[in-house]
Short mmCIF file of C-alpha atoms in Angstrom, two decimals:
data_model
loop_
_atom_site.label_atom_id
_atom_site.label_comp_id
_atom_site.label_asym_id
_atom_site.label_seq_id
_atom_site.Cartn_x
_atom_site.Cartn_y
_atom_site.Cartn_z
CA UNK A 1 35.03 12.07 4.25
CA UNK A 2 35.97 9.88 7.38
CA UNK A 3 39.25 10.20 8.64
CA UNK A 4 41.69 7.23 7.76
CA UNK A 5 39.48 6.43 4.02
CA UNK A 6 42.26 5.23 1.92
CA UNK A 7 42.79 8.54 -0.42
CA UNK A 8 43.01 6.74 -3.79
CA UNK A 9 39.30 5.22 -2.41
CA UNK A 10 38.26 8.17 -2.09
CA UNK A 11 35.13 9.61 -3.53
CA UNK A 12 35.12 12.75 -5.26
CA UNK A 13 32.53 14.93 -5.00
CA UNK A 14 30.21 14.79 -8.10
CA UNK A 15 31.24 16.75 -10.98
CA UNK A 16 34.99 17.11 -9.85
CA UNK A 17 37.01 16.28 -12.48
CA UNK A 18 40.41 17.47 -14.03
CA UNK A 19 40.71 20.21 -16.71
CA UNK A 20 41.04 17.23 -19.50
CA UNK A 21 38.65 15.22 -21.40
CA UNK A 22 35.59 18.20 -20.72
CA UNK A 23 33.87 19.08 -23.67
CA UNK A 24 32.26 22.58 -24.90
CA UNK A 25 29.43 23.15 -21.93
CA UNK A 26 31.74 21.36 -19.13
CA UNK A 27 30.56 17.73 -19.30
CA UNK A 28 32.91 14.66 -19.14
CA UNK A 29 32.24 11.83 -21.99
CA UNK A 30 32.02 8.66 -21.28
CA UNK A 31 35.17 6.06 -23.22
CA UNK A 32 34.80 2.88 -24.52
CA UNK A 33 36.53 0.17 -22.32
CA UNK A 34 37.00 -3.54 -22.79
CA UNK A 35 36.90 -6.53 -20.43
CA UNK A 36 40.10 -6.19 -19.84
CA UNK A 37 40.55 -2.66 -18.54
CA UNK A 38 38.74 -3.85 -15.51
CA UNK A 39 40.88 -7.08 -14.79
CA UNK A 40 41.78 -5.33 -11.41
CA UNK A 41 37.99 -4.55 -10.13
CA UNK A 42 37.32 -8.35 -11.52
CA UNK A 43 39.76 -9.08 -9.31
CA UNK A 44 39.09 -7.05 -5.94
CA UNK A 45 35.10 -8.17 -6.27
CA UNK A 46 35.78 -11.73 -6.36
CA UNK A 47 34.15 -12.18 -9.80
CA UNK A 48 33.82 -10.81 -13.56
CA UNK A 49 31.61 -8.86 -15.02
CA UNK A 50 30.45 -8.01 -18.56
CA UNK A 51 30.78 -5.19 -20.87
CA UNK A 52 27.15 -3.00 -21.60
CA UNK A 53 27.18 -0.76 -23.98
CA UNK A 54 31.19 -0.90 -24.64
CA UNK A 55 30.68 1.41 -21.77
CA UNK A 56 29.94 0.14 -18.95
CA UNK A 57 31.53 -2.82 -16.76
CA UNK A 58 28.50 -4.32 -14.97
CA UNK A 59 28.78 -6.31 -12.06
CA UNK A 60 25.46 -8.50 -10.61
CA UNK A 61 25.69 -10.32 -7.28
CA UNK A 62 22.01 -11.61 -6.39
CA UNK A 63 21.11 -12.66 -2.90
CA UNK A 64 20.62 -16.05 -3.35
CA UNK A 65 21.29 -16.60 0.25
CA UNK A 66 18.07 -15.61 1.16
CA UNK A 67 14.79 -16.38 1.24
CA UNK A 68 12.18 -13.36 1.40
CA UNK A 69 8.70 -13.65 1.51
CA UNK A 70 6.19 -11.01 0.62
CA UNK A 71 2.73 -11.08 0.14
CA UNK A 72 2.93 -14.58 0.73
CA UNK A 73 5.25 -15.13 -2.50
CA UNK A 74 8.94 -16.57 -2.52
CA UNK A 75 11.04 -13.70 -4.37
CA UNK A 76 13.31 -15.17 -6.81
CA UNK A 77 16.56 -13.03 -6.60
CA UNK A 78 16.55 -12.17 -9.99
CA UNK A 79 13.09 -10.51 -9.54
CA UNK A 80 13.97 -7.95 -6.71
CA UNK A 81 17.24 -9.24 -4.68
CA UNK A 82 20.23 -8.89 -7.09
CA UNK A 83 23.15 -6.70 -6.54
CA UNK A 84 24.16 -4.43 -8.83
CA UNK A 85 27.35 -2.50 -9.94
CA UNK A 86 28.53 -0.66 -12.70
CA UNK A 87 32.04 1.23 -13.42
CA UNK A 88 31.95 3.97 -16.18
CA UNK A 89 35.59 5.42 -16.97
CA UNK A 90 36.04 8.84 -18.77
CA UNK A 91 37.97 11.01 -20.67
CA UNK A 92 38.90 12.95 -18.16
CA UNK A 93 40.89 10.05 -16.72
CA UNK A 94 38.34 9.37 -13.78
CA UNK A 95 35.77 6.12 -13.65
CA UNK A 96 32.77 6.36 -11.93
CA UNK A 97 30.89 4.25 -9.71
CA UNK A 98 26.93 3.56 -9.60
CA UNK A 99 25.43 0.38 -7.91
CA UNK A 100 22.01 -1.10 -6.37
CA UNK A 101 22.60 -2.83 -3.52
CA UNK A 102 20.36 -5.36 -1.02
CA UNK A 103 21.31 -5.95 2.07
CA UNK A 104 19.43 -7.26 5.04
CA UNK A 105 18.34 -4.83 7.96
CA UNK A 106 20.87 -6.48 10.47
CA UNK A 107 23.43 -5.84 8.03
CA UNK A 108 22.56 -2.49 7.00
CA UNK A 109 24.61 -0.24 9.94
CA UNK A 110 27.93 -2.37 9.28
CA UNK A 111 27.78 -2.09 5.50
CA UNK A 112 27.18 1.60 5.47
CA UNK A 113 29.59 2.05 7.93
CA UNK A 114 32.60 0.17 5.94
CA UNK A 115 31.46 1.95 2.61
CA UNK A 116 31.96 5.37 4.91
CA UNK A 117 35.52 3.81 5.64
CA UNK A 118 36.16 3.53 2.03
CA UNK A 119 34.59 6.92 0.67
CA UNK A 120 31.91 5.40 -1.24
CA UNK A 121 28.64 7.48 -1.01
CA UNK A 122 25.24 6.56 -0.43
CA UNK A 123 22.69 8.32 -2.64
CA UNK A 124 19.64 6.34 -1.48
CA UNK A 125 18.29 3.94 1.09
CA UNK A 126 14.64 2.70 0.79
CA UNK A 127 12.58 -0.16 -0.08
CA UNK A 128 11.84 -2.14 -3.66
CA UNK A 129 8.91 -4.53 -2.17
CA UNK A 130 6.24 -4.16 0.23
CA UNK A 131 6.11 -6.20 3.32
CA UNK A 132 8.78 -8.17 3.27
CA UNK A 133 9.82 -11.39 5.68
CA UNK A 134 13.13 -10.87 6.47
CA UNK A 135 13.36 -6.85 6.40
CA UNK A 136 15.45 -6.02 3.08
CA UNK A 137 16.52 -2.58 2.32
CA UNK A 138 18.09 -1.11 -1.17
CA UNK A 139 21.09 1.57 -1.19
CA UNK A 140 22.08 2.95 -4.06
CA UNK A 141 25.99 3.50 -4.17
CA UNK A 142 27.96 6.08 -6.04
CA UNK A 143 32.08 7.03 -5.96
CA UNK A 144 34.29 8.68 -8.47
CA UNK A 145 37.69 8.68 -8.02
CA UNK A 146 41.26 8.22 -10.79
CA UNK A 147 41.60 4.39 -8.37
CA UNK A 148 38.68 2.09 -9.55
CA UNK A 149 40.77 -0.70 -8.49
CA UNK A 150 40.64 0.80 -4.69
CA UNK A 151 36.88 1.73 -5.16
CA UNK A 152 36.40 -2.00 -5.99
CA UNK A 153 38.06 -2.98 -2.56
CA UNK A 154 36.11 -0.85 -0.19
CA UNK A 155 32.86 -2.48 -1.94
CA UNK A 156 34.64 -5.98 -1.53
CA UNK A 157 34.92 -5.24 1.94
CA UNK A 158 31.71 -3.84 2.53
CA UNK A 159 29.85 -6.64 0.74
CA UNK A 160 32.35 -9.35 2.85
CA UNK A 161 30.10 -7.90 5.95
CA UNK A 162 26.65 -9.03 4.01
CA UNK A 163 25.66 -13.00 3.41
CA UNK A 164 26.27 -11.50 -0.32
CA UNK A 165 26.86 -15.24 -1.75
CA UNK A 166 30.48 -15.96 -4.05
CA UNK A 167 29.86 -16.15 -7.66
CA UNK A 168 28.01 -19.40 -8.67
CA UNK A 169 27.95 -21.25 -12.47
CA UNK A 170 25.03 -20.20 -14.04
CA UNK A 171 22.38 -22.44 -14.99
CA UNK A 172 21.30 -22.85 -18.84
CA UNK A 173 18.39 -20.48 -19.88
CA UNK A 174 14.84 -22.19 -19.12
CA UNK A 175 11.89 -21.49 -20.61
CA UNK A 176 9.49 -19.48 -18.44
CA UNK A 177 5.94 -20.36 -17.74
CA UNK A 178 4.48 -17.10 -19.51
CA UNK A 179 3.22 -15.98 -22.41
CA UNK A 180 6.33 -13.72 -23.53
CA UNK A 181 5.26 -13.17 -26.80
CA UNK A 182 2.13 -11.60 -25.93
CA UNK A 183 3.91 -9.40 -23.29
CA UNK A 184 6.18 -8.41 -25.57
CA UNK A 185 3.45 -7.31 -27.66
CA UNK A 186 1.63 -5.45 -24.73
CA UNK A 187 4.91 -3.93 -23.77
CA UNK A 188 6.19 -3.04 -26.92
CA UNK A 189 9.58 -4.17 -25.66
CA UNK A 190 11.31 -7.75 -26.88
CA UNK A 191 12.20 -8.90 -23.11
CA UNK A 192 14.91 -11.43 -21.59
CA UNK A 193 15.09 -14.13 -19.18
CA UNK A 194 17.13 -13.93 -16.29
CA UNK A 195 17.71 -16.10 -13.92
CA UNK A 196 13.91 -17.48 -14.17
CA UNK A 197 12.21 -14.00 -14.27
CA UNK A 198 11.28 -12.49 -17.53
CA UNK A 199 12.28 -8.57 -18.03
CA UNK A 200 11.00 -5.91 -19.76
CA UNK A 201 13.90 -3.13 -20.05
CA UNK A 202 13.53 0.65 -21.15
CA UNK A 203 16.05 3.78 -21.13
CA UNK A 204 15.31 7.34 -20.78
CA UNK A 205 15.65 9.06 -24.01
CA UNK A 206 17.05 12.08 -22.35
CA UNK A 207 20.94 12.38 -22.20
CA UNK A 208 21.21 11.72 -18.45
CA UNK A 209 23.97 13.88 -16.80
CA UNK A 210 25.29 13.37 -12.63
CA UNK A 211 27.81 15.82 -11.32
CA UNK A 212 29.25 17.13 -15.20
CA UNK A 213 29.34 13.51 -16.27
CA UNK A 214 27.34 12.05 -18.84
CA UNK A 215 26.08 8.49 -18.05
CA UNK A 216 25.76 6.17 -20.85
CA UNK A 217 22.24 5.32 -21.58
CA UNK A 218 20.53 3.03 -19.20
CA UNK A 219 23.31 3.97 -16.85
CA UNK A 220 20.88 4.95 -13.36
CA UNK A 221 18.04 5.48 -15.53
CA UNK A 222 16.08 2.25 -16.52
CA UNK A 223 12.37 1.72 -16.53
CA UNK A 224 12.14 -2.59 -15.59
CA UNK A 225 8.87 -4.34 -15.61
CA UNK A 226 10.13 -7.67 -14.22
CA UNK A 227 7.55 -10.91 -14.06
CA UNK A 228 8.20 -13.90 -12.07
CA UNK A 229 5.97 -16.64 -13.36
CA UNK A 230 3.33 -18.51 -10.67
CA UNK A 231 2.30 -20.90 -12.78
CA UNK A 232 -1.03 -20.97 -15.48
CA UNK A 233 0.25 -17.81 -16.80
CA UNK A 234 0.33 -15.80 -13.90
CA UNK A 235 2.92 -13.71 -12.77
CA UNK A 236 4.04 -11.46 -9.78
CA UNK A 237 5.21 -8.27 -11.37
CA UNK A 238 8.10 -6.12 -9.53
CA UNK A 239 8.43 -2.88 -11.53
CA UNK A 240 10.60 0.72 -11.38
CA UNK A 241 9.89 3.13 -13.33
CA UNK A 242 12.37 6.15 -14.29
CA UNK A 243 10.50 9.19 -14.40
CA UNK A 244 10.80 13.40 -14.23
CA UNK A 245 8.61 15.52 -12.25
CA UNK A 246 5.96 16.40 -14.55
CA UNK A 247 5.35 12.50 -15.32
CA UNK A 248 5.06 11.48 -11.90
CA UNK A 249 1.23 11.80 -11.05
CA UNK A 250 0.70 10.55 -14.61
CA UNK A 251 2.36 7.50 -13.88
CA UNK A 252 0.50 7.22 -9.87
CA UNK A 253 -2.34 7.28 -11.64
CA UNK A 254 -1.97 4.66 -14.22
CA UNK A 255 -0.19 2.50 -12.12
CA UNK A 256 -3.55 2.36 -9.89
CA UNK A 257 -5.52 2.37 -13.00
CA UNK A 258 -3.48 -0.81 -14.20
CA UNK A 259 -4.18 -2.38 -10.68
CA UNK A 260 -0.69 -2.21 -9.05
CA UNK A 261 0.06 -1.77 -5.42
CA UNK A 262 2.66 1.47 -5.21
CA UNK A 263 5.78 0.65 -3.33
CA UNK A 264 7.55 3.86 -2.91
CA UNK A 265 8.30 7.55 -4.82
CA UNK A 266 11.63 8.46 -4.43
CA UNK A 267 15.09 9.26 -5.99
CA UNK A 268 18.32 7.14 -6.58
CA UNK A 269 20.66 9.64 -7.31
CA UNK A 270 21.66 13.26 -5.63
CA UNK A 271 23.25 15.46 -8.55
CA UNK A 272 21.54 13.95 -11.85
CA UNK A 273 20.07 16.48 -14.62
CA UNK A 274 16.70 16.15 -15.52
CA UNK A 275 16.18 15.43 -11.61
CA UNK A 276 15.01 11.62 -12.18
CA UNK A 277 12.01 10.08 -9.72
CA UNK A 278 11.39 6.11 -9.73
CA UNK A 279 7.77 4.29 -8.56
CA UNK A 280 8.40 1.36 -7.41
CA UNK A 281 5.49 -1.21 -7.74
CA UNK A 282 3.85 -4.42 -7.50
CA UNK A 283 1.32 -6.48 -9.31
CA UNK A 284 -0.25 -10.07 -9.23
CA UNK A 285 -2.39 -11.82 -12.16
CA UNK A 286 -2.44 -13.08 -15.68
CA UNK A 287 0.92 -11.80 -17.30
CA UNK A 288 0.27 -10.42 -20.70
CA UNK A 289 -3.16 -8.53 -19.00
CA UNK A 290 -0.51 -7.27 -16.59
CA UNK A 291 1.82 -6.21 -19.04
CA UNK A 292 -1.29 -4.63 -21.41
CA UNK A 293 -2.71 -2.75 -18.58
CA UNK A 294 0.74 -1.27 -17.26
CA UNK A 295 1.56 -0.08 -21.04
CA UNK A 296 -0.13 3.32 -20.54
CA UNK A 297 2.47 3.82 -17.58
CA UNK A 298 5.68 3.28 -20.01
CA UNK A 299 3.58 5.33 -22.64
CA UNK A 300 3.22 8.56 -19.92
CA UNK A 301 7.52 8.56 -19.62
CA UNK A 302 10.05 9.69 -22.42
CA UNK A 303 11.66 5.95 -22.69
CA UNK A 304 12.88 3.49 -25.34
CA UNK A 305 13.63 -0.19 -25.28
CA UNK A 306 16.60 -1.12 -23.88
CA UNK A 307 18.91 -2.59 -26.85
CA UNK A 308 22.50 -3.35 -26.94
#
């Protein structure tokens, strides 16, 4: 850790935990929380979250400062430029901290510095699109620590040093120019709208462990087929794909097969168990034959749908 973090900030390193709240083989449970055990993140972050899962307290903050071209397409923020952050606590009496964040190339230095200052890790930095117009870059953050109230304030002072917009009221649900049913169908998920993008959500089956913790389900390992309507039925497709090793060329393969463009291989995490790998991806053209040629890729990985 750098010298002069705040020690309540502080992150542990992954897996440290106190002799209470471990069960049988050495693993920490997640507990339920409620809205209000995380008044004091709300707080710090300038803006409240919601509840997933009773577990987790999930926090989105989309770019919707920028505007990034790529492949000659305006990215919706909801599609590939939100900001995410999540706070787990367990029995042990620690909470954990796992987040997605965007940031702009010319902020990238300055926000990994002040998340140094604060103790919060970085566990990946890469890319989620292919050329993009201005340069965006993705780091996944992770901190555990008995303070999430001081976690909450070295992110709140590392996302101050971003564009990273203030919380805005959110519009009422539109309808989106696609054919949902019929992706749904050729998904075999029941998606969402967000923000103007239609999602497609599934979880690892698995029982997803990082450091002796157990995440809760969906918790750093979500497969997301997200679909951006063009208009006529057409979408641009920014997907992610959760994976373990012996999946992985599978997946390459029907990716290309399906027509996508691969984005990257890589991992988000440092200590999970089954080691996880994502494929990032991109796709243009009629939705639901989109979404019917990429279902052999969700049907080569150990996933469910999302629920709950």
């Amino acid at each position: 850790m750098l010298a002069g973090a705040p020690s309540s900030a502080r992150a542990m390193a992954p897996g440290a935990t106190g002799a209470t709240g471990a069960s049988s083989p050495g693993l920490v449970e997640p507990v339920p929380t409620t809205l209000s055990d995380w008044r004091g993140v709300a707080g710090e972050l300038g803006r409240t979250g919601e509840m997933k899962r009773n577990l987790m307290y999930h926090t989105g903050l989309p770019r919707r400062d920028l505007r990034v071209v790529s492949r000659r397409i305006t990215i919706k923020p909801a599609l590939a430029l939100g900001s995410h952050v999540s706070f787990v606590r367990y029995a042990d009496g620690g909470t954990l901290l796992m987040g997605d964040v965007v940031v702009t190339e010319r902020e990238l230095q300055q926000f990994t510095d002040i998340l140094h200052e604060h103790g919060i890790q970085q566990t990946a930095i890469h890319k989620h699109l292919l050329s993009q117009t201005p340069d965006i870059w993705w780091i996944h953050v992770h901190a555990h620590g008995h303070d999430p109230v001081a976690i909450a304030r070295g992110l709140r002072a590392a996302f101050d040093s971003t564009g990273t917009p203030g919380p805005l009221p959110s519009d009422p649900p539109q309808p989106v120019d696609l054919d949902t049913a019929g992706i749904d169908a050729a998904l075999g998920v029941k998606g969402a709208t967000d923000d103007g993008i239609y999602k497609s959500i599934f979880v690892r089956r698995e029982t997803i462990t990082d450091g002796g913790l157990v995440l809760p389900p969906g918790l750093g390992s979500t497969s997301a087929f997200n679909f951006q309507p063009l208009g006529g039925g057409w979408a641009a497709v920014s997907g992610d794909c959760a994976l373990i090793a012996k999946e992985v060329q599978d997946v390459l393969v029907a990716l290309r097969r399906a027509g996508a463009e691969l984005v990257e291989l890589h991992n988000h995490g440092l200590t999970d168990e089954p080691r996880l790998f994502f494929i990032h991806f991109w796709a243009v053209g009629d939705g639901v034959k989109l979404a019917r040629a990429l279902r052999p890729a969700v049907a080569a990985t150990n996933v469910v749908p999302a629920g709950g």
